[in-house]
XYZ file of C-alpha atoms in Angstrom:
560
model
C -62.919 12.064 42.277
C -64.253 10.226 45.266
C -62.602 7.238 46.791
C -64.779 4.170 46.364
C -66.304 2.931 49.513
C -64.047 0.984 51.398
C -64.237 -3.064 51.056
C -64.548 -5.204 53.613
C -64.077 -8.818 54.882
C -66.947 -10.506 56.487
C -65.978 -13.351 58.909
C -68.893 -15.269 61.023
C -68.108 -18.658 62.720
C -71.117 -21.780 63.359
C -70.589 -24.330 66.126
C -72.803 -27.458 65.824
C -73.016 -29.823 68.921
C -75.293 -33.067 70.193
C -77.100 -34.093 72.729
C -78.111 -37.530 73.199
C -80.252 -37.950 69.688
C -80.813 -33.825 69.915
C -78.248 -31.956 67.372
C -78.080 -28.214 66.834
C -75.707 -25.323 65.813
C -75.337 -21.762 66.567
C -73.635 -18.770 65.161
C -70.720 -16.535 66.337
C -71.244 -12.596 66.058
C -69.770 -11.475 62.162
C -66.782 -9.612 62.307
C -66.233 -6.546 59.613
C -62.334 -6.253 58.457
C -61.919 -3.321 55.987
C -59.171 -4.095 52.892
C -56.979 -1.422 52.285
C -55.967 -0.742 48.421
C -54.073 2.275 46.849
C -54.909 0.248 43.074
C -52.780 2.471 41.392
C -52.621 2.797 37.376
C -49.664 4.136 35.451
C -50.448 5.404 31.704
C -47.638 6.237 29.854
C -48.018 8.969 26.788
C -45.812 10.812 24.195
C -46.900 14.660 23.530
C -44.070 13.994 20.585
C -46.048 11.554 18.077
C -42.788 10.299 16.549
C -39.355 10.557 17.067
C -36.594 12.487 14.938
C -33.243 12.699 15.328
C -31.562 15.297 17.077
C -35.248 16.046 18.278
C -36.398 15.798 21.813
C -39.571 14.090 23.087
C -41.674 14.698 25.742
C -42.575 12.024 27.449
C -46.036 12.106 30.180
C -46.966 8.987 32.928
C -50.107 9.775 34.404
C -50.805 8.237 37.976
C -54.267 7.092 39.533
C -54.831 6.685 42.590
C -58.217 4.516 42.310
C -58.082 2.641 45.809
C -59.021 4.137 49.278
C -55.566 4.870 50.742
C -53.311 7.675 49.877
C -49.882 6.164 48.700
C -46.440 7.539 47.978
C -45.092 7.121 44.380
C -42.053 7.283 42.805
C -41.657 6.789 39.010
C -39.033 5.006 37.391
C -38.475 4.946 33.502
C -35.389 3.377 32.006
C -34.918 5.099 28.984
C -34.918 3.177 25.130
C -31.254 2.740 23.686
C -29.992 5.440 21.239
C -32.251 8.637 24.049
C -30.512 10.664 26.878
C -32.181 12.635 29.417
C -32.609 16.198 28.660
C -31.354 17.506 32.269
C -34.271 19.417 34.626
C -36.651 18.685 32.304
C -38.724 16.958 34.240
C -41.810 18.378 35.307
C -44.242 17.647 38.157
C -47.734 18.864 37.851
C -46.058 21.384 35.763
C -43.289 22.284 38.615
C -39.630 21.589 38.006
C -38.153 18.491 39.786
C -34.952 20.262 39.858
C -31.670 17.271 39.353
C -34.495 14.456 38.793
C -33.499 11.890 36.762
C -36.191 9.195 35.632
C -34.043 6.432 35.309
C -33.303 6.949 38.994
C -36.600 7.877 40.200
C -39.132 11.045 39.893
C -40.577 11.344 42.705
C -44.471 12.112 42.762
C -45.149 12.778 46.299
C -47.912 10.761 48.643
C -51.058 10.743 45.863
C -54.593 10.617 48.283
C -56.847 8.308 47.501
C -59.382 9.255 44.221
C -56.027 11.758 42.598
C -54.065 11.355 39.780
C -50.868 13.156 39.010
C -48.736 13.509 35.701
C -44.940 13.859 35.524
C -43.086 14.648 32.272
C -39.803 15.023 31.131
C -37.561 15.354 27.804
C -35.342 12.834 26.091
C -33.039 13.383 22.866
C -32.863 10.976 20.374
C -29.137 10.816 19.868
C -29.204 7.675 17.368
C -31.899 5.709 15.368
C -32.667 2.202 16.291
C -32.536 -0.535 13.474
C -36.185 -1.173 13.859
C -36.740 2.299 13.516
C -39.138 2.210 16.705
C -38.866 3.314 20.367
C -40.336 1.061 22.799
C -40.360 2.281 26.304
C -42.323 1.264 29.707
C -42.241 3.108 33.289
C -42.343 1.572 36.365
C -44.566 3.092 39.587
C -43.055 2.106 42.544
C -45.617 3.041 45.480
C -45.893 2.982 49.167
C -48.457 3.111 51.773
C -49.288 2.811 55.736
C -51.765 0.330 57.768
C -53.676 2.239 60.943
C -51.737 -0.303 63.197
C -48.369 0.930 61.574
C -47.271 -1.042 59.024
C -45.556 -0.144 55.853
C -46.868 -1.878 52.728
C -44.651 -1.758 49.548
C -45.282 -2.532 45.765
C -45.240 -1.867 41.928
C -46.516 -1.323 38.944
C -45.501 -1.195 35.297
C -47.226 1.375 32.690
C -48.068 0.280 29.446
C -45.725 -0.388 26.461
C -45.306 3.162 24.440
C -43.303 2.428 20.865
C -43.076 5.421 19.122
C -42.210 5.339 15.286
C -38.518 6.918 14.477
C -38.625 9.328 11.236
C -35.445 9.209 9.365
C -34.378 12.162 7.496
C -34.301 12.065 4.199
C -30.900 12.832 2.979
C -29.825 11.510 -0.385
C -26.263 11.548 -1.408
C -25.448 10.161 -5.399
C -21.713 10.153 -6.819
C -21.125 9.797 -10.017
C -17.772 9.662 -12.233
C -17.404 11.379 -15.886
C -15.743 7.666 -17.073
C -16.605 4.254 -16.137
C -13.258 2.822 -18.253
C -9.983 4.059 -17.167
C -6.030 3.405 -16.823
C -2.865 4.105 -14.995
C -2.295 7.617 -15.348
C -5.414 8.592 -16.179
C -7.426 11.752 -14.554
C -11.115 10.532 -13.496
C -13.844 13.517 -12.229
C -15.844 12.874 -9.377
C -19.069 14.441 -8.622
C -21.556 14.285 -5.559
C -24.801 15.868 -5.027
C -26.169 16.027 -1.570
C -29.913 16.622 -1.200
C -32.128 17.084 1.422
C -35.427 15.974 1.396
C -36.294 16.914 4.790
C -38.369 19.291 6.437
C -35.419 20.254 8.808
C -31.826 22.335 7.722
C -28.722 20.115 7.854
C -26.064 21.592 9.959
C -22.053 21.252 9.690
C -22.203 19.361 6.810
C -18.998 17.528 5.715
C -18.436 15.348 2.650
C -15.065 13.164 2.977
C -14.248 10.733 0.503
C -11.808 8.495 1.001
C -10.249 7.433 -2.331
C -8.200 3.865 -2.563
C -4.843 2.808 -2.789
C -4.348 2.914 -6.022
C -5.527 6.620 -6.498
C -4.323 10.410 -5.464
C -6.403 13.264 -5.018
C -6.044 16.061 -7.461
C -4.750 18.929 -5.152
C -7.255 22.296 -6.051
C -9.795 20.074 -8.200
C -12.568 20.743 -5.654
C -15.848 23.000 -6.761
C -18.767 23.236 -5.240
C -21.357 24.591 -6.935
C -19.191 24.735 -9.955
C -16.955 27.496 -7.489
C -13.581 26.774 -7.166
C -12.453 25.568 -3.814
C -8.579 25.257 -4.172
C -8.020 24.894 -0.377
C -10.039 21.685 0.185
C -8.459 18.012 0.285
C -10.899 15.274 -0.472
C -9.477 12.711 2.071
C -9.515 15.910 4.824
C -13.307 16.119 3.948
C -14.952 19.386 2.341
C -17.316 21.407 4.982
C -20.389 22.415 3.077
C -22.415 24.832 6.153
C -25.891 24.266 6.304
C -28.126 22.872 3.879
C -31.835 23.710 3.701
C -34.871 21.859 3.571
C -35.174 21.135 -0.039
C -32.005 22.321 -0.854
C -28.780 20.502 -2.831
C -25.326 21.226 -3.309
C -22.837 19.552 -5.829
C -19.367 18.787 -4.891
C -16.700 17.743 -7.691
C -13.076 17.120 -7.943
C -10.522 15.002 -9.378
C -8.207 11.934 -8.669
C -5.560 10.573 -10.674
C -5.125 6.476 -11.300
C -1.596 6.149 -9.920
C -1.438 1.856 -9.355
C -3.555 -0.941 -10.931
C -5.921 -2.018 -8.132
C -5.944 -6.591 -7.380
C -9.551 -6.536 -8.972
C -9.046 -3.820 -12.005
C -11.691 -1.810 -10.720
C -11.220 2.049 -8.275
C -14.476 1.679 -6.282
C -15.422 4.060 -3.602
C -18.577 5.859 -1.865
C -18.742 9.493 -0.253
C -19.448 9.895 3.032
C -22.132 13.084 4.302
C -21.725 13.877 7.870
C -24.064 16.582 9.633
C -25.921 17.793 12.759
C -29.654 17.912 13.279
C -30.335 19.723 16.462
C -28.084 18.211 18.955
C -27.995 14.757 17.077
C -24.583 13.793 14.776
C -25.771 11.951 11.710
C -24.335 10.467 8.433
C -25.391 9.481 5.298
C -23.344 7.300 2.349
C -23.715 7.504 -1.185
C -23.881 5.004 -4.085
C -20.497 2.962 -5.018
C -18.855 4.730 -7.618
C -16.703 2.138 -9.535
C -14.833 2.286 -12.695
C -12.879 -0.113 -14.490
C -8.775 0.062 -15.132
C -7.861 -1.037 -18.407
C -4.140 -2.088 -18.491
C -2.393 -4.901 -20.820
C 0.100 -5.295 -17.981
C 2.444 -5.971 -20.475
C 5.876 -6.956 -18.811
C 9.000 -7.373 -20.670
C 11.708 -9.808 -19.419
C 15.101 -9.798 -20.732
C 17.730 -12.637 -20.248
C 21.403 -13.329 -21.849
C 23.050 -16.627 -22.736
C 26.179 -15.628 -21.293
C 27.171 -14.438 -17.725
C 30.535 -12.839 -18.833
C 32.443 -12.497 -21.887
C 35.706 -11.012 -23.332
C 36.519 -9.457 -26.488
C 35.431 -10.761 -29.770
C 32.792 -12.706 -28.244
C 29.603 -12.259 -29.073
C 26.299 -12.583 -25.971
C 22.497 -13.164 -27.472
C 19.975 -10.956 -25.660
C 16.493 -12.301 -25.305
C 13.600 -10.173 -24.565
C 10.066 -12.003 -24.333
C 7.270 -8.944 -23.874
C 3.850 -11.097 -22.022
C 0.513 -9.395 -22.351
C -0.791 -10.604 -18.531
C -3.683 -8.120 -19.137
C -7.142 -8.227 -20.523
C -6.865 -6.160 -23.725
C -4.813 -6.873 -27.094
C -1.979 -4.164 -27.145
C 0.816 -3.335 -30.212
C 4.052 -3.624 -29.204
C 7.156 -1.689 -30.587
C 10.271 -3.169 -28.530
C 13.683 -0.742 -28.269
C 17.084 -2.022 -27.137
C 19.404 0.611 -27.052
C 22.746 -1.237 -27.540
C 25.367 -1.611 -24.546
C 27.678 1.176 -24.321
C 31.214 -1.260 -25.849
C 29.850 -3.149 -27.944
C 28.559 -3.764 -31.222
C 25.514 -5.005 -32.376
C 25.737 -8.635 -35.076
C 24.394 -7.752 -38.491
C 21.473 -9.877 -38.867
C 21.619 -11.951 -35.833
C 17.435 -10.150 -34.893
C 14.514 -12.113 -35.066
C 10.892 -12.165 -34.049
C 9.803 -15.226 -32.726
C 12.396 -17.207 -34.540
C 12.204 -15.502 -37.606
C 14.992 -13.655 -39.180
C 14.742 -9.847 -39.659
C 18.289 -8.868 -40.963
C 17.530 -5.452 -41.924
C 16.292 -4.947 -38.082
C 18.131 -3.587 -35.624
C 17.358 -3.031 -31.844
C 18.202 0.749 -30.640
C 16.045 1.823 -34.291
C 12.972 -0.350 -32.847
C 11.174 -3.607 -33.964
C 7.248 -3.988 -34.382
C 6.394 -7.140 -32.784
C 2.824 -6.783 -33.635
C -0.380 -7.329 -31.553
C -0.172 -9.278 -28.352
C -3.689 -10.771 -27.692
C -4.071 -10.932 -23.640
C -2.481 -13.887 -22.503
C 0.160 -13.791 -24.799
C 4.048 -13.559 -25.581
C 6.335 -12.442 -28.049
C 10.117 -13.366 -28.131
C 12.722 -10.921 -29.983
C 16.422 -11.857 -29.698
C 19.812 -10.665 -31.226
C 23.392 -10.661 -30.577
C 25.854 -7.972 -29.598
C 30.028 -8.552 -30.065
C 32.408 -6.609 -27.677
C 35.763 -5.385 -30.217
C 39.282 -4.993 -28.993
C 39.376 -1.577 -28.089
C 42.754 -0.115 -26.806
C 42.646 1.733 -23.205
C 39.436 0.462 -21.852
C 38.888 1.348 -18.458
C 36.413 -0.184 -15.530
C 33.541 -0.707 -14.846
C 33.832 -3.726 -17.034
C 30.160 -4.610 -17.334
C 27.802 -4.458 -20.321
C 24.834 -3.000 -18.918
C 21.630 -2.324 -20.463
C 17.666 -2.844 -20.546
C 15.122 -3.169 -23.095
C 11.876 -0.544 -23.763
C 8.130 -1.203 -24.925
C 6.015 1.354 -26.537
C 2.847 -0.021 -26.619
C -0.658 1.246 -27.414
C -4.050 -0.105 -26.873
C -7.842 1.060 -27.105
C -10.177 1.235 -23.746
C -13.927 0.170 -24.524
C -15.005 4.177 -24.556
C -12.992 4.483 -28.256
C -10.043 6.544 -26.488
C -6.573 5.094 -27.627
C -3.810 4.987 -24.882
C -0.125 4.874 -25.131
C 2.446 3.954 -22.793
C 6.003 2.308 -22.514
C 7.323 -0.749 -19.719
C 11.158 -1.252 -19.144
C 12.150 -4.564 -18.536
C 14.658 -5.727 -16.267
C 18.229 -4.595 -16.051
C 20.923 -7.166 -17.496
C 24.475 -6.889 -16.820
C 26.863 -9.118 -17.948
C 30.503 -9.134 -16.882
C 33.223 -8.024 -18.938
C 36.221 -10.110 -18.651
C 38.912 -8.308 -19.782
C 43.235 -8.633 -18.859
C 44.205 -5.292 -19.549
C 48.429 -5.918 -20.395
C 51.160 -3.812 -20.303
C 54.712 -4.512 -20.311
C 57.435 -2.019 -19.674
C 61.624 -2.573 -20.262
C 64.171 -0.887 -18.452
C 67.829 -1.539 -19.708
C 71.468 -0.070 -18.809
C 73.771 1.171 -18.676
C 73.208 3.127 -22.158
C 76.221 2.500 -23.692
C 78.324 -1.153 -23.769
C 81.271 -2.748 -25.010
C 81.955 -6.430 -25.614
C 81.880 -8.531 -22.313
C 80.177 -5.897 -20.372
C 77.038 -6.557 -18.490
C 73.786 -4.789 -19.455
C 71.142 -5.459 -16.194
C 67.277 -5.609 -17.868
C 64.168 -5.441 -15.756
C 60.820 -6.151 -17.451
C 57.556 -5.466 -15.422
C 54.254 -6.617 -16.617
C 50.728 -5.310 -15.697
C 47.528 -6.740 -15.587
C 45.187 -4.065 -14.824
C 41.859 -5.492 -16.145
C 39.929 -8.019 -14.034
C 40.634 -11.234 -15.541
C 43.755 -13.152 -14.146
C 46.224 -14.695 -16.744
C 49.115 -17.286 -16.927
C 51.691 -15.412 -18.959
C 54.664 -16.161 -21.098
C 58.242 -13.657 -21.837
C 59.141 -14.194 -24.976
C 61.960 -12.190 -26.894
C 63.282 -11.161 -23.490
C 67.037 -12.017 -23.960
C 68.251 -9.466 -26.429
C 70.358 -10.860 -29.618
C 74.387 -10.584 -29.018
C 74.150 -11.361 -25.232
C 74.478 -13.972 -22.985
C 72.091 -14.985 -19.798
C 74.583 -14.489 -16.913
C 73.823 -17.712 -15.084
C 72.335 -17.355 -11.494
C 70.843 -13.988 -12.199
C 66.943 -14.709 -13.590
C 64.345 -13.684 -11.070
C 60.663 -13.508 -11.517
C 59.353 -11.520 -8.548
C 62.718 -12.415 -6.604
C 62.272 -15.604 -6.876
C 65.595 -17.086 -8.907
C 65.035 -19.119 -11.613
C 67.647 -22.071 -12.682
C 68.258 -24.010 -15.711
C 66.106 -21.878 -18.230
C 67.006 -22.512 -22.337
C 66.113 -18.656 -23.082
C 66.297 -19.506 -26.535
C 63.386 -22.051 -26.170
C 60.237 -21.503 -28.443
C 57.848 -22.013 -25.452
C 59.025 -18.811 -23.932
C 59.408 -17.783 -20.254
C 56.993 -19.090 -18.178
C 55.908 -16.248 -15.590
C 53.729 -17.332 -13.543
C 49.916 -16.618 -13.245
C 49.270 -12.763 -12.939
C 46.443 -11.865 -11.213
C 43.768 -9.245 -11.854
C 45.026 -6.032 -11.071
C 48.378 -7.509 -10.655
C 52.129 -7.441 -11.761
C 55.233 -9.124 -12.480
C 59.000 -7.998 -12.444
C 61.329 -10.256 -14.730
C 64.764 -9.204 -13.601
C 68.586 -10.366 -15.068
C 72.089 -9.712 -16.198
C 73.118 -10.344 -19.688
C 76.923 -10.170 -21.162
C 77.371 -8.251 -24.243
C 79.447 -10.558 -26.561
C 81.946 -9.703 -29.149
C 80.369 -9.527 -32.882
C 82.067 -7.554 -35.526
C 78.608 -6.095 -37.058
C 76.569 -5.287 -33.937
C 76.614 -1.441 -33.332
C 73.623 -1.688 -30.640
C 72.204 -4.383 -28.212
C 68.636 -3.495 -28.715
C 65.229 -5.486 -27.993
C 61.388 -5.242 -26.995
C 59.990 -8.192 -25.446
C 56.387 -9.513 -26.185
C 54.055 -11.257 -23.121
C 51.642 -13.624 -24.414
C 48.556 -13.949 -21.736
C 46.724 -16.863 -21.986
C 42.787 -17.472 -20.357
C 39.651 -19.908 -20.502
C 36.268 -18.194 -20.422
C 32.992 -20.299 -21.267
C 34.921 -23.165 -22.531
C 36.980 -21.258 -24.915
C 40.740 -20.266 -24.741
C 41.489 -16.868 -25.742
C 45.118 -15.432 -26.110
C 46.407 -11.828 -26.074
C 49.777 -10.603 -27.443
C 51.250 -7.426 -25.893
C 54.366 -6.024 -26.434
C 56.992 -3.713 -23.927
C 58.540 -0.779 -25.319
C 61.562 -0.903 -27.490
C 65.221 -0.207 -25.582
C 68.056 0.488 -27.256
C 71.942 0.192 -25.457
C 74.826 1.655 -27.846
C 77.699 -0.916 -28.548
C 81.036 0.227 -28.439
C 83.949 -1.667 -29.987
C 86.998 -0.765 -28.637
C 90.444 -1.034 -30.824
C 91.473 -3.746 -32.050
């Protein structure tokens, strides 16, 4: 290509004068000044007529050099978000610019005036844009020299290229054998991956990340309908390549283990794989089923805190439907271990079921969501000789309930209500009698000690009855209760011996001297003292007896 001739600026100057009345003008000489141009153009091409992912593209910018001075170039191309530079690929005039980089600057060399030159170079689309288009413009920085030595600078952009971006066609469905479910239940998950593109899918990995409320089936995973015991679905399941046109099923199983906030398991499965150089992933469908679950909640409650024998405590149990379904409810109260349930103290929402008892279980009927049932009954703790801690009645109630999910499958369960326990308030007595010297005569003394235990856990005031045996006399002075002396006591007084409050777990000694006095028909001096405990639980005041063991001291009479 020839240069075009080279323009020029005319200049010519005119001087007018006057003389007198005469007025004239003349002209200078015309002076020629040549204008020097490179007028450089910068065209900017694809040899790639869209963009894929994972692909490269081969960018071209063609410069002309349409002026008439030779100019040095250098080519600058920032490339489009989501590319990166394929290294050395850039090419001048079909040689290598060896460690180029266009976003630094190709260089092209000095281009003569009338030439054109073409650099091109590689980019990899790493990541698709959300306008699915690639917009990209290069810059042509360019250089040149005046003949009296100066050094002219400038620039240039290239047009706008946008090249479309081609998405790969990879569908991913899930699907799940049962859109109604419930706590316990087993749900099977299946995902076919397809491609519809004209490229294989490398590395492919499916994860699926289940929620909260459910746990992966360990060895539920086929593929293919093959087992594949050794893949986790939360670990993700490598699949290899898939072909153009090709589609693989993945299934396995999770297991409802919590009701979810909303009632519903929802997830998606995520595809992950490689096109060429380019990491890609793909999401499937929500997969959602519904939990079904009457939520039914039992609470039990007692009218009393603590008892003691022969009282009697009324258990209350109120099962609440807080679900969505109607559920029948069969409620189960096994009775606490020491005590006895009351003959036809049941009922069912304040009616009387005498026949019913708890521990053989009690229909309650139908609770409609939103509602409650009440079933309550009483329970009597007997004497019972020997009775060792804990002292607690203990005990909670069971539901058996049943209800049908929308997909005609019926589903039983049970619910356990809270834990009651109720103190048992119980003085366990003892009294023991020690006496001597075994054998006595009239006005001999006979020393007694009496001990009494309380080795339950409710304290007691207690009285000594019976303590001074018949045919002796209280030796004055020598009455202690827990070595404390006690004075002026009438032992013959109906009231009996007050002893003192004896705590839980506690004991008293009752200590004195009695003298054995002279009757003709006595042949023993022989008693066995009785303890009366006395105690006020829920407004009520309950009294035990309990008696010591019998002694026996021989009387001798000596001759008369």
């Amino acid at each position: 290509m020839m240069p075009p001739s080279s323009p020029q600026v005319q200049n010519q100057s005119i001087v007018r004068f006057q003389n007198g009345s005469v007025s004239s003008f003349t002209y200078s000489n015309t002076v020629n000044t040549p204008v020097l141009d490179p007028q450089l153009t910068a065209v900017k091409t694809s040899l790639t007529p869209e963009a894929l992912l994972g692909q490269p593209i081969v960018y071209v910018v063609t410069v002309t050099n349409n002026g008439n001075v030779a100019a040095a170039v250098t080519v600058i191309d920032p490339l489009p978000a989501g590319t990166a530079f394929v290294p050395n690929s850039a090419l001048l005039a079909g040689v290598p610019l060896a460690g180029a980089d266009p976003a630094s600057g190709l260089p092209l060399g000095v281009l003569p005036a009338g030439a054109s030159v073409a650099v091109s170079f590689q980019v990899l689309l790493q990541s698709a844009p959300g306008a699915l288009q690639l917009a990209n413009q290069a810059t042509a920085q360019f250089a040149f020299r005046t003949p009296d030595g100066r050094t002219v600078n400038g620039a240039l952009l290239s047009n706008t290229l946008v090249l479309p971006v081609r998405q790969l066609s990879v569908q991913v469905a899930k699907s799940l054998d049962r859109a109604y479910t419930f706590v316990g239940d087993t749900i099977t998950y299946s995902v076919t991956i397809g491609n519809e593109s004209a490229l294989p899918l490398d590395d492919v990995v499916l994860t699926d990340t289940l929620p909260a409320e459910m746990a992966f089936v360990t060895g539920s995973v086929t593929v293919d309908r093959v087992h594949w015991p050794a893949d986790a679905s939360d670990n993700g399941i490598a699949l290899g390549t898939l072909a153009p046109g090709a589609a693989r099923v993945v299934s396995f199983q999770a297991r409802v283990t919590a009701f979810p906030p909303d009632g519903q398991v929802m997830n998606r499965a995520l595809v992950t794989f490689r096109v060429g150089a380019g990491q890609q992933s793909a999401l499937s469908n929500p997969a959602v089923a519904t939990v079904i679950d009457p939520m039914l909640r039992l609470v039990k409650s007692a009218d009393l805190s603590a008892i003691t024998t022969d009282e009697a405590v009324r258990y209350t149990i109120t099962a609440y439907n807080d679900g969505e379904i109607a559920t029948a409810v069969v409620l189960t109260d096994a009775i606490p271990e020491g005590s006895l349930f009351v003959a036809g103290s049941l009922s069912v929402n304040g009616t009387s079921m005498p026949e019913a008892r708890p521990e053989q279980g009690v229909t309650i009927g139908t609770l409609e969501p939103g509602g409650s049932a009440m079933l309550a009954f009483s329970v009597a703790v007997p004497e019972q000789a020997g009775r060792k801690p804990p002292f607690v009645l203990a005990n909670q109630a069971q539901a058996r309930y049943s209800f049908a999910l929308p997909d005609g499958r019926r589903i039983a369960d049970s619910a356990l209500s809270n834990t009651v326990q109720i103190e048992l308030r119980l003085p366990v007595m003892s009294a023991h009698t020690d006496a001597g010297p075994p054998v006595v005569e009239p006005g001999s003394i006979a020393s007694i000690g009496i001990t009494v235990r309380n080795s339950g856990n409710q304290a007691v005031e207690a009285l000594l009855f019976d303590w001074l045996p018949q045919g002796t006399r209280l030796m004055p002075g020598t009455l202690y209760v827990n070595g404390v002396q006690i004075a002026n006591i009438d032992p013959a007084m109906a009231t009996g011996l007050p002893i003192g409050l004896l705590a839980a777990d506690g004991s008293i000694l009752i200590s004195f001297e009695a003298e054995v006095l002279h009757h003709t028909f006595l042949t023993a001096i022989q008693g066995r003292p009785r303890v009366v405990s006395r105690f006020t639980l829920n407004g009520k005041l309950h009294e035990r007896t309990t008696f010591s063991n019998a002694y026996r001291l021989i009387l001798e009479h000596g001759d008369e």
